[in-house]
Amino acid sequence: MINRRTLLGTAGAGVALAGSGLALPRLLGGEADAQPLSLSKALPQGVRDSATLEALPGKKPLIKLAYRPPNYESPVEYLRTGITPNDQFFVRYHLSDIPEVDAKTWKLSVGGDGANGQSALTLDELKHLPAAEVTAVCQCSGNRRGLFQPHVPGVEWGYGAMGCARWKGARLKDVLDKAGLKKEAVEIVFNGTDGPAIDKTPDFIKSIPVWKAIEETTLVAYEMNGQPLTHWNGFPARVVVPGWTGTYWMKHVVAINAVTTPFDGFWMKSAYRIPVGKFPVVARFITQETAANTPITECVVNSLITSHADGASVKAGTRLAIGGIAWDGGYGIRAVEASTDGGKTWAEATLGPDAGKYAFRTWTYQFIPQRGRTKVTARATNVIGQGQTAALILNPAGYHHNVMHSVTVVGA
């Protein structure tokens, strides 16, 4: 079991966790000591005061927002490439009882009232199913929540609750075929081995519509960037739902059930919902919709400047390359544009290699900065014409923040 006791036992003494009486582990020696950060001033003051750089076992230092459960985001500089290395990938958990899974004894149960029967797969049996690979962004639904004004409740993420990897595994539809789907099935329900610390906390269980489950790119993945999944990213197997936000990407998955009525667990009927008609999303989860709200589904089009921090010093009069990433819900990025005059004029950036419609698309834009401060703003447009917003679309849970990102560089 990965918990405070085992972490402390393997990593040594720690520093006090503010306000809790617990001890934080000194996870990886000197490199992992808590380090102060310079974070966006848009984040809540308490987050800026308490967030530190710390390394979980097997990870490079990430921005720690919470320890129990562990919620660690990637610094922006880790997001400069189309693929996010495994040791730089963000960590997101809802529950704090996190198992240390033994691959030799792990089994995946497949069944439910929407299935023709029951089946169980070992990891070796899962790997013997036809393998598929997809490059896709995994992004927490609440990425950039901490930048909302006014602030809303939840994990106060900055820009780094996301990453892009090459995921390899069995197609979920092939896994479901082991039990057989009834025509009456409407949703596929996932459960993982992580659980609540107290009985009153609802277990984290999610569902997706059958039509999404049987898409060719929806996987039960066991590899990430050519390596077994890291513990913190779902070992030994996780669900991969390309184009949709990370809430459906169940880690440490052990049960997949087809159901004939909409699943009504807390994390579906009460959490991860957005107001109906608020966002220009195409993919709908109709069996879970109400008159007022609907489950969050696909990622909205977005971009991020990653090459330079806000306030970076640059050489005036010399050509400067600004770069970053763009992504969306799986339609593909058509263009990224940049402005250096407050949005009065826009120039098209150069797109990097296309790793697939679900992946990060890198981009670069060159200009010659003058002395003083220059604000650079980027905006992305996808293949179906969706673009980023200039103003925040407010919603109670702080989802889908895709306001155009800006950094200021200072020419000297």
PDB file of N, CA and C in Angstrom, residues 55-56 58-62 74 78 84-90 224-225 230 233:
ATOM      1  N   ALA A  55       9.383  15.906  -5.340  1.00  0.00           N
ATOM      2  CA  ALA A  55       9.437  14.745  -6.220  1.00  0.00           C
ATOM      3  C   ALA A  55       8.859  13.519  -5.535  1.00  0.00           C
ATOM      4  N   LEU A  56       7.814  12.961  -6.104  1.00  0.00           N
ATOM      5  CA  LEU A  56       7.319  11.651  -5.694  1.00  0.00           C
ATOM      6  C   LEU A  56       8.293  10.587  -6.200  1.00  0.00           C
ATOM      7  N   GLY A  58      10.066   8.121  -8.361  1.00  0.00           N
ATOM      8  CA  GLY A  58      10.001   7.903  -9.796  1.00  0.00           C
ATOM      9  C   GLY A  58       9.676   9.135 -10.609  1.00  0.00           C
ATOM     10  N   LYS A  59       9.473  10.253  -9.948  1.00  0.00           N
ATOM     11  CA  LYS A  59       9.115  11.491 -10.638  1.00  0.00           C
ATOM     12  C   LYS A  59      10.184  12.559 -10.429  1.00  0.00           C
ATOM     13  N   LYS A  60      10.310  13.447 -11.415  1.00  0.00           N
ATOM     14  CA  LYS A  60      11.072  14.664 -11.205  1.00  0.00           C
ATOM     15  C   LYS A  60      10.230  15.613 -10.351  1.00  0.00           C
ATOM     16  N   PRO A  61      10.844  16.643  -9.797  1.00  0.00           N
ATOM     17  CA  PRO A  61      10.056  17.558  -8.966  1.00  0.00           C
ATOM     18  C   PRO A  61       8.847  18.133  -9.708  1.00  0.00           C
ATOM     19  N   LEU A  62       7.701  18.019  -9.081  1.00  0.00           N
ATOM     20  CA  LEU A  62       6.444  18.557  -9.585  1.00  0.00           C
ATOM     21  C   LEU A  62       5.912  19.568  -8.575  1.00  0.00           C
ATOM     22  N   SER A  74       2.623  19.568 -13.373  1.00  0.00           N
ATOM     23  CA  SER A  74       3.901  19.736 -14.071  1.00  0.00           C
ATOM     24  C   SER A  74       4.231  21.218 -14.213  1.00  0.00           C
ATOM     25  N   TYR A  78       8.119  21.796 -18.296  1.00  0.00           N
ATOM     26  CA  TYR A  78       8.060  20.384 -18.658  1.00  0.00           C
ATOM     27  C   TYR A  78       7.173  20.152 -19.879  1.00  0.00           C
ATOM     28  N   THR A  84       5.202  14.321 -23.185  1.00  0.00           N
ATOM     29  CA  THR A  84       5.598  14.589 -21.806  1.00  0.00           C
ATOM     30  C   THR A  84       6.254  13.343 -21.227  1.00  0.00           C
ATOM     31  N   PRO A  85       7.521  13.407 -20.839  1.00  0.00           N
ATOM     32  CA  PRO A  85       8.168  12.222 -20.254  1.00  0.00           C
ATOM     33  C   PRO A  85       7.408  11.708 -19.033  1.00  0.00           C
ATOM     34  N   ASN A  86       7.482  10.403 -18.825  1.00  0.00           N
ATOM     35  CA  ASN A  86       6.739   9.786 -17.726  1.00  0.00           C
ATOM     36  C   ASN A  86       7.077  10.393 -16.373  1.00  0.00           C
ATOM     37  N   ASP A  87       8.360  10.706 -16.159  1.00  0.00           N
ATOM     38  CA  ASP A  87       8.744  11.220 -14.848  1.00  0.00           C
ATOM     39  C   ASP A  87       8.390  12.690 -14.660  1.00  0.00           C
ATOM     40  N   GLN A  88       7.843  13.323 -15.713  1.00  0.00           N
ATOM     41  CA  GLN A  88       7.418  14.720 -15.623  1.00  0.00           C
ATOM     42  C   GLN A  88       5.904  14.867 -15.728  1.00  0.00           C
ATOM     43  N   PHE A  89       5.206  13.751 -15.807  1.00  0.00           N
ATOM     44  CA  PHE A  89       3.754  13.754 -15.996  1.00  0.00           C
ATOM     45  C   PHE A  89       3.048  14.085 -14.686  1.00  0.00           C
ATOM     46  N   PHE A  90       2.005  14.887 -14.775  1.00  0.00           N
ATOM     47  CA  PHE A  90       1.280  15.303 -13.570  1.00  0.00           C
ATOM     48  C   PHE A  90       0.624  14.114 -12.865  1.00  0.00           C
ATOM     49  N   MET A 224       3.040   3.462 -21.389  1.00  0.00           N
ATOM     50  CA  MET A 224       3.045   4.915 -21.495  1.00  0.00           C
ATOM     51  C   MET A 224       4.429   5.309 -21.999  1.00  0.00           C
ATOM     52  N   ASN A 225       4.488   5.840 -23.213  1.00  0.00           N
ATOM     53  CA  ASN A 225       5.775   6.212 -23.813  1.00  0.00           C
ATOM     54  C   ASN A 225       6.751   5.043 -23.859  1.00  0.00           C
ATOM     55  N   THR A 230       3.616   4.185 -14.975  1.00  0.00           N
ATOM     56  CA  THR A 230       4.149   4.469 -13.650  1.00  0.00           C
ATOM     57  C   THR A 230       3.059   4.222 -12.609  1.00  0.00           C
ATOM     58  N   ASN A 233       0.600   7.050 -12.371  1.00  0.00           N
ATOM     59  CA  ASN A 233      -0.245   7.267 -13.546  1.00  0.00           C
ATOM     60  C   ASN A 233      -1.039   6.025 -13.922  1.00  0.00           C
TER      61      ASN A 233
END
